């Protein structure tokens, strides 16, 4: 997945917002003010931080060389995904959806109930 495709997918999620709180080089994607992804260009490839269940985070790191502990993030709950072409696009989209879902579930019920979201089956 290329950085442009990742950005388009992230912005296609309900109520997704692109912000730049860390400067012009790092895009931060939020849902109702809570971060669910970051995206940055690192030389020729992109790097994306995604929230993840701690057990799944470890499994993905074992499965894919391009998934490492979250850069500048809580390494228990975040992974960095290198967009180097080695992970199938569908798997990256699933990781994005999972990150989005985790953050939506953490929102107050009165906020989350107005977000039209049902995670796709894997």
PDB file of N, CA and C in Angstrom, residues 7-79:
ATOM      1  N   UNK A   7      -3.615   7.155   3.108  1.00  0.00           N
ATOM      2  CA  UNK A   7      -4.269   8.405   3.513  1.00  0.00           C
ATOM      3  C   UNK A   7      -5.726   8.418   3.064  1.00  0.00           C
ATOM      4  N   UNK A   8      -5.973   8.036   1.824  1.00  0.00           N
ATOM      5  CA  UNK A   8      -7.350   7.988   1.311  1.00  0.00           C
ATOM      6  C   UNK A   8      -8.207   7.032   2.132  1.00  0.00           C
ATOM      7  N   UNK A   9      -7.653   5.880   2.472  1.00  0.00           N
ATOM      8  CA  UNK A   9      -8.416   4.896   3.250  1.00  0.00           C
ATOM      9  C   UNK A   9      -8.723   5.443   4.646  1.00  0.00           C
ATOM     10  N   UNK A  10      -7.719   6.041   5.289  1.00  0.00           N
ATOM     11  CA  UNK A  10      -7.904   6.608   6.626  1.00  0.00           C
ATOM     12  C   UNK A  10      -8.964   7.705   6.621  1.00  0.00           C
ATOM     13  N   UNK A  11      -8.925   8.566   5.612  1.00  0.00           N
ATOM     14  CA  UNK A  11      -9.896   9.660   5.533  1.00  0.00           C
ATOM     15  C   UNK A  11     -11.283   9.182   5.124  1.00  0.00           C
ATOM     16  N   UNK A  12     -11.376   7.980   4.580  1.00  0.00           N
ATOM     17  CA  UNK A  12     -12.663   7.419   4.187  1.00  0.00           C
ATOM     18  C   UNK A  12     -13.461   6.845   5.346  1.00  0.00           C
ATOM     19  N   UNK A  13     -12.850   6.751   6.510  1.00  0.00           N
ATOM     20  CA  UNK A  13     -13.555   6.232   7.684  1.00  0.00           C
ATOM     21  C   UNK A  13     -14.470   7.319   8.252  1.00  0.00           C
ATOM     22  N   UNK A  14     -15.609   6.933   8.834  1.00  0.00           N
ATOM     23  CA  UNK A  14     -16.576   7.915   9.324  1.00  0.00           C
ATOM     24  C   UNK A  14     -15.977   8.896  10.338  1.00  0.00           C
ATOM     25  N   UNK A  15     -16.192  10.178  10.090  1.00  0.00           N
ATOM     26  CA  UNK A  15     -15.759  11.262  10.987  1.00  0.00           C
ATOM     27  C   UNK A  15     -14.244  11.344  11.163  1.00  0.00           C
ATOM     28  N   UNK A  16     -13.486  10.715  10.271  1.00  0.00           N
ATOM     29  CA  UNK A  16     -12.028  10.770  10.354  1.00  0.00           C
ATOM     30  C   UNK A  16     -11.550  12.181  10.020  1.00  0.00           C
ATOM     31  N   UNK A  17     -10.604  12.676  10.824  1.00  0.00           N
ATOM     32  CA  UNK A  17     -10.027  13.995  10.609  1.00  0.00           C
ATOM     33  C   UNK A  17      -8.514  13.875  10.500  1.00  0.00           C
ATOM     34  N   UNK A  18      -7.939  14.648   9.594  1.00  0.00           N
ATOM     35  CA  UNK A  18      -6.486  14.715   9.432  1.00  0.00           C
ATOM     36  C   UNK A  18      -5.989  15.965  10.144  1.00  0.00           C
ATOM     37  N   UNK A  19      -5.047  15.796  11.063  1.00  0.00           N
ATOM     38  CA  UNK A  19      -4.495  16.926  11.807  1.00  0.00           C
ATOM     39  C   UNK A  19      -2.969  16.850  11.776  1.00  0.00           C
ATOM     40  N   UNK A  20      -2.318  17.936  12.201  1.00  0.00           N
ATOM     41  CA  UNK A  20      -0.854  18.007  12.212  1.00  0.00           C
ATOM     42  C   UNK A  20      -0.337  18.556  13.547  1.00  0.00           C
ATOM     43  N   UNK A  21      -0.649  17.914  14.670  1.00  0.00           N
ATOM     44  CA  UNK A  21      -0.205  18.441  15.964  1.00  0.00           C
ATOM     45  C   UNK A  21       1.300  18.303  16.212  1.00  0.00           C
ATOM     46  N   UNK A  22       1.970  17.442  15.458  1.00  0.00           N
ATOM     47  CA  UNK A  22       3.401  17.205  15.655  1.00  0.00           C
ATOM     48  C   UNK A  22       4.252  17.868  14.578  1.00  0.00           C
ATOM     49  N   UNK A  23       3.676  18.773  13.797  1.00  0.00           N
ATOM     50  CA  UNK A  23       4.393  19.441  12.728  1.00  0.00           C
ATOM     51  C   UNK A  23       3.944  18.949  11.367  1.00  0.00           C
ATOM     52  N   UNK A  24       4.495  19.534  10.303  1.00  0.00           N
ATOM     53  CA  UNK A  24       4.013  19.259   8.948  1.00  0.00           C
ATOM     54  C   UNK A  24       4.378  17.886   8.381  1.00  0.00           C
ATOM     55  N   UNK A  25       5.256  17.155   9.032  1.00  0.00           N
ATOM     56  CA  UNK A  25       5.727  15.882   8.480  1.00  0.00           C
ATOM     57  C   UNK A  25       4.943  14.659   8.934  1.00  0.00           C
ATOM     58  N   UNK A  26       4.096  14.820   9.940  1.00  0.00           N
ATOM     59  CA  UNK A  26       3.359  13.672  10.480  1.00  0.00           C
ATOM     60  C   UNK A  26       1.864  13.969  10.475  1.00  0.00           C
ATOM     61  N   UNK A  27       1.141  13.202   9.665  1.00  0.00           N
ATOM     62  CA  UNK A  27      -0.317  13.309   9.647  1.00  0.00           C
ATOM     63  C   UNK A  27      -0.865  12.489  10.807  1.00  0.00           C
ATOM     64  N   UNK A  28      -1.796  13.064  11.546  1.00  0.00           N
ATOM     65  CA  UNK A  28      -2.440  12.363  12.653  1.00  0.00           C
ATOM     66  C   UNK A  28      -3.925  12.278  12.333  1.00  0.00           C
ATOM     67  N   UNK A  29      -4.456  11.067  12.384  1.00  0.00           N
ATOM     68  CA  UNK A  29      -5.864  10.843  12.061  1.00  0.00           C
ATOM     69  C   UNK A  29      -6.617  10.583  13.356  1.00  0.00           C
ATOM     70  N   UNK A  30      -7.712  11.340  13.513  1.00  0.00           N
ATOM     71  CA  UNK A  30      -8.484  11.266  14.751  1.00  0.00           C
ATOM     72  C   UNK A  30      -9.950  11.000  14.450  1.00  0.00           C
ATOM     73  N   UNK A  31     -10.607  10.399  15.428  1.00  0.00           N
ATOM     74  CA  UNK A  31     -12.054  10.223  15.414  1.00  0.00           C
ATOM     75  C   UNK A  31     -12.559  10.891  16.692  1.00  0.00           C
ATOM     76  N   UNK A  32     -13.375  11.914  16.513  1.00  0.00           N
ATOM     77  CA  UNK A  32     -13.936  12.653  17.660  1.00  0.00           C
ATOM     78  C   UNK A  32     -12.842  13.079  18.644  1.00  0.00           C
ATOM     79  N   UNK A  33     -11.713  13.558  18.099  1.00  0.00           N
ATOM     80  CA  UNK A  33     -10.626  14.078  18.918  1.00  0.00           C
ATOM     81  C   UNK A  33      -9.643  13.056  19.453  1.00  0.00           C
ATOM     82  N   UNK A  34      -9.863  11.770  19.186  1.00  0.00           N
ATOM     83  CA  UNK A  34      -8.952  10.726  19.679  1.00  0.00           C
ATOM     84  C   UNK A  34      -8.171  10.119  18.515  1.00  0.00           C
ATOM     85  N   UNK A  35      -6.871  10.041  18.683  1.00  0.00           N
ATOM     86  CA  UNK A  35      -5.986   9.538  17.635  1.00  0.00           C
ATOM     87  C   UNK A  35      -6.154   8.035  17.427  1.00  0.00           C
ATOM     88  N   UNK A  36      -6.259   7.629  16.143  1.00  0.00           N
ATOM     89  CA  UNK A  36      -6.280   6.200  15.828  1.00  0.00           C
ATOM     90  C   UNK A  36      -5.183   5.816  14.844  1.00  0.00           C
ATOM     91  N   UNK A  37      -4.501   6.804  14.246  1.00  0.00           N
ATOM     92  CA  UNK A  37      -3.415   6.494  13.307  1.00  0.00           C
ATOM     93  C   UNK A  37      -2.527   7.713  13.108  1.00  0.00           C
ATOM     94  N   UNK A  38      -1.263   7.445  12.798  1.00  0.00           N
ATOM     95  CA  UNK A  38      -0.367   8.490  12.304  1.00  0.00           C
ATOM     96  C   UNK A  38       0.212   7.975  10.993  1.00  0.00           C
ATOM     97  N   UNK A  39       0.592   8.895  10.140  1.00  0.00           N
ATOM     98  CA  UNK A  39       1.149   8.525   8.839  1.00  0.00           C
ATOM     99  C   UNK A  39       2.251   9.514   8.502  1.00  0.00           C
ATOM    100  N   UNK A  40       3.416   8.998   8.147  1.00  0.00           N
ATOM    101  CA  UNK A  40       4.552   9.843   7.797  1.00  0.00           C
ATOM    102  C   UNK A  40       5.322   9.202   6.659  1.00  0.00           C
ATOM    103  N   UNK A  41       5.957  10.055   5.865  1.00  0.00           N
ATOM    104  CA  UNK A  41       6.795   9.549   4.790  1.00  0.00           C
ATOM    105  C   UNK A  41       8.218   9.469   5.310  1.00  0.00           C
ATOM    106  N   UNK A  42       8.824   8.303   5.157  1.00  0.00           N
ATOM    107  CA  UNK A  42      10.183   8.070   5.624  1.00  0.00           C
ATOM    108  C   UNK A  42      10.995   7.618   4.424  1.00  0.00           C
ATOM    109  N   UNK A  43      11.784   8.524   3.880  1.00  0.00           N
ATOM    110  CA  UNK A  43      12.514   8.284   2.642  1.00  0.00           C
ATOM    111  C   UNK A  43      11.514   7.915   1.553  1.00  0.00           C
ATOM    112  N   UNK A  44      11.613   6.750   0.950  1.00  0.00           N
ATOM    113  CA  UNK A  44      10.740   6.395  -0.175  1.00  0.00           C
ATOM    114  C   UNK A  44       9.440   5.728   0.257  1.00  0.00           C
ATOM    115  N   UNK A  45       9.356   5.288   1.499  1.00  0.00           N
ATOM    116  CA  UNK A  45       8.161   4.560   1.938  1.00  0.00           C
ATOM    117  C   UNK A  45       7.473   5.298   3.078  1.00  0.00           C
ATOM    118  N   UNK A  46       6.235   4.934   3.305  1.00  0.00           N
ATOM    119  CA  UNK A  46       5.491   5.515   4.412  1.00  0.00           C
ATOM    120  C   UNK A  46       5.583   4.634   5.641  1.00  0.00           C
ATOM    121  N   UNK A  47       5.304   5.238   6.765  1.00  0.00           N
ATOM    122  CA  UNK A  47       5.224   4.517   8.037  1.00  0.00           C
ATOM    123  C   UNK A  47       3.952   4.967   8.726  1.00  0.00           C
ATOM    124  N   UNK A  48       3.233   4.001   9.261  1.00  0.00           N
ATOM    125  CA  UNK A  48       1.955   4.285   9.885  1.00  0.00           C
ATOM    126  C   UNK A  48       1.924   3.667  11.277  1.00  0.00           C
ATOM    127  N   UNK A  49       1.523   4.446  12.270  1.00  0.00           N
ATOM    128  CA  UNK A  49       1.300   3.920  13.615  1.00  0.00           C
ATOM    129  C   UNK A  49      -0.175   3.609  13.762  1.00  0.00           C
ATOM    130  N   UNK A  50      -0.475   2.411  14.266  1.00  0.00           N
ATOM    131  CA  UNK A  50      -1.857   1.978  14.454  1.00  0.00           C
ATOM    132  C   UNK A  50      -2.030   1.368  15.835  1.00  0.00           C
ATOM    133  N   UNK A  51      -3.145   1.686  16.463  1.00  0.00           N
ATOM    134  CA  UNK A  51      -3.489   1.114  17.766  1.00  0.00           C
ATOM    135  C   UNK A  51      -3.825  -0.364  17.565  1.00  0.00           C
ATOM    136  N   UNK A  52      -3.510  -1.177  18.569  1.00  0.00           N
ATOM    137  CA  UNK A  52      -3.711  -2.614  18.416  1.00  0.00           C
ATOM    138  C   UNK A  52      -3.865  -3.272  19.784  1.00  0.00           C
ATOM    139  N   UNK A  53      -4.638  -4.332  19.832  1.00  0.00           N
ATOM    140  CA  UNK A  53      -4.724  -5.161  21.032  1.00  0.00           C
ATOM    141  C   UNK A  53      -3.317  -5.691  21.328  1.00  0.00           C
ATOM    142  N   UNK A  54      -2.869  -5.686  22.581  1.00  0.00           N
ATOM    143  CA  UNK A  54      -1.500  -6.109  22.892  1.00  0.00           C
ATOM    144  C   UNK A  54      -1.121  -7.500  22.380  1.00  0.00           C
ATOM    145  N   UNK A  55      -2.020  -8.463  22.479  1.00  0.00           N
ATOM    146  CA  UNK A  55      -1.693  -9.815  22.000  1.00  0.00           C
ATOM    147  C   UNK A  55      -1.587  -9.848  20.477  1.00  0.00           C
ATOM    148  N   UNK A  56      -2.507  -9.167  19.810  1.00  0.00           N
ATOM    149  CA  UNK A  56      -2.449  -9.123  18.345  1.00  0.00           C
ATOM    150  C   UNK A  56      -1.225  -8.345  17.879  1.00  0.00           C
ATOM    151  N   UNK A  57      -0.849  -7.301  18.622  1.00  0.00           N
ATOM    152  CA  UNK A  57       0.334  -6.514  18.260  1.00  0.00           C
ATOM    153  C   UNK A  57       1.568  -7.412  18.182  1.00  0.00           C
ATOM    154  N   UNK A  58       1.741  -8.258  19.178  1.00  0.00           N
ATOM    155  CA  UNK A  58       2.887  -9.178  19.188  1.00  0.00           C
ATOM    156  C   UNK A  58       2.803 -10.184  18.044  1.00  0.00           C
ATOM    157  N   UNK A  59       1.608 -10.697  17.789  1.00  0.00           N
ATOM    158  CA  UNK A  59       1.422 -11.665  16.715  1.00  0.00           C
ATOM    159  C   UNK A  59       1.774 -11.046  15.353  1.00  0.00           C
ATOM    160  N   UNK A  60       1.317  -9.818  15.121  1.00  0.00           N
ATOM    161  CA  UNK A  60       1.600  -9.157  13.845  1.00  0.00           C
ATOM    162  C   UNK A  60       3.094  -8.890  13.679  1.00  0.00           C
ATOM    163  N   UNK A  61       3.769  -8.561  14.764  1.00  0.00           N
ATOM    164  CA  UNK A  61       5.222  -8.341  14.704  1.00  0.00           C
ATOM    165  C   UNK A  61       5.960  -9.630  14.355  1.00  0.00           C
ATOM    166  N   UNK A  62       5.450 -10.755  14.839  1.00  0.00           N
ATOM    167  CA  UNK A  62       6.053 -12.049  14.502  1.00  0.00           C
ATOM    168  C   UNK A  62       5.766 -12.439  13.062  1.00  0.00           C
ATOM    169  N   UNK A  63       4.585 -12.078  12.585  1.00  0.00           N
ATOM    170  CA  UNK A  63       4.119 -12.478  11.259  1.00  0.00           C
ATOM    171  C   UNK A  63       4.744 -11.660  10.132  1.00  0.00           C
ATOM    172  N   UNK A  64       4.909 -10.353  10.363  1.00  0.00           N
ATOM    173  CA  UNK A  64       5.377  -9.447   9.309  1.00  0.00           C
ATOM    174  C   UNK A  64       6.622  -8.691   9.765  1.00  0.00           C
ATOM    175  N   UNK A  65       7.672  -8.781   8.975  1.00  0.00           N
ATOM    176  CA  UNK A  65       8.905  -8.050   9.270  1.00  0.00           C
ATOM    177  C   UNK A  65       8.664  -6.534   9.254  1.00  0.00           C
ATOM    178  N   UNK A  66       7.685  -6.090   8.469  1.00  0.00           N
ATOM    179  CA  UNK A  66       7.388  -4.662   8.321  1.00  0.00           C
ATOM    180  C   UNK A  66       6.513  -4.104   9.445  1.00  0.00           C
ATOM    181  N   UNK A  67       6.198  -4.918  10.443  1.00  0.00           N
ATOM    182  CA  UNK A  67       5.441  -4.447  11.612  1.00  0.00           C
ATOM    183  C   UNK A  67       6.383  -4.485  12.810  1.00  0.00           C
ATOM    184  N   UNK A  68       6.575  -3.317  13.406  1.00  0.00           N
ATOM    185  CA  UNK A  68       7.494  -3.183  14.535  1.00  0.00           C
ATOM    186  C   UNK A  68       6.774  -2.462  15.687  1.00  0.00           C
ATOM    187  N   UNK A  69       7.364  -2.475  16.888  1.00  0.00           N
ATOM    188  CA  UNK A  69       6.736  -1.734  17.990  1.00  0.00           C
ATOM    189  C   UNK A  69       6.543  -0.263  17.618  1.00  0.00           C
ATOM    190  N   UNK A  70       5.463   0.320  18.088  1.00  0.00           N
ATOM    191  CA  UNK A  70       5.094   1.690  17.717  1.00  0.00           C
ATOM    192  C   UNK A  70       6.184   2.718  17.982  1.00  0.00           C
ATOM    193  N   UNK A  71       6.567   3.432  16.942  1.00  0.00           N
ATOM    194  CA  UNK A  71       7.594   4.465  17.005  1.00  0.00           C
ATOM    195  C   UNK A  71       7.045   5.676  17.762  1.00  0.00           C
ATOM    196  N   UNK A  72       7.699   6.067  18.833  1.00  0.00           N
ATOM    197  CA  UNK A  72       7.276   7.184  19.696  1.00  0.00           C
ATOM    198  C   UNK A  72       5.890   6.977  20.300  1.00  0.00           C
ATOM    199  N   UNK A  73       5.483   5.726  20.471  1.00  0.00           N
ATOM    200  CA  UNK A  73       4.157   5.416  21.007  1.00  0.00           C
ATOM    201  C   UNK A  73       4.307   4.378  22.123  1.00  0.00           C
ATOM    202  N   UNK A  74       3.214   4.094  22.812  1.00  0.00           N
ATOM    203  CA  UNK A  74       3.192   3.020  23.801  1.00  0.00           C
ATOM    204  C   UNK A  74       3.342   1.705  23.033  1.00  0.00           C
ATOM    205  N   UNK A  75       4.463   1.063  23.177  1.00  0.00           N
ATOM    206  CA  UNK A  75       4.782  -0.114  22.364  1.00  0.00           C
ATOM    207  C   UNK A  75       3.918  -1.327  22.680  1.00  0.00           C
ATOM    208  N   UNK A  76       3.209  -1.294  23.784  1.00  0.00           N
ATOM    209  CA  UNK A  76       2.293  -2.382  24.115  1.00  0.00           C
ATOM    210  C   UNK A  76       1.010  -2.279  23.284  1.00  0.00           C
ATOM    211  N   UNK A  77       0.578  -1.061  23.006  1.00  0.00           N
ATOM    212  CA  UNK A  77      -0.718  -0.834  22.360  1.00  0.00           C
ATOM    213  C   UNK A  77      -0.635  -0.288  20.936  1.00  0.00           C
ATOM    214  N   UNK A  78       0.557  -0.024  20.448  1.00  0.00           N
ATOM    215  CA  UNK A  78       0.695   0.558  19.110  1.00  0.00           C
ATOM    216  C   UNK A  78       1.763  -0.190  18.313  1.00  0.00           C
ATOM    217  N   UNK A  79       1.512  -0.350  17.021  1.00  0.00           N
ATOM    218  CA  UNK A  79       2.482  -0.900  16.076  1.00  0.00           C
ATOM    219  C   UNK A  79       2.801   0.146  15.024  1.00  0.00           C
TER     220      UNK A  79
END
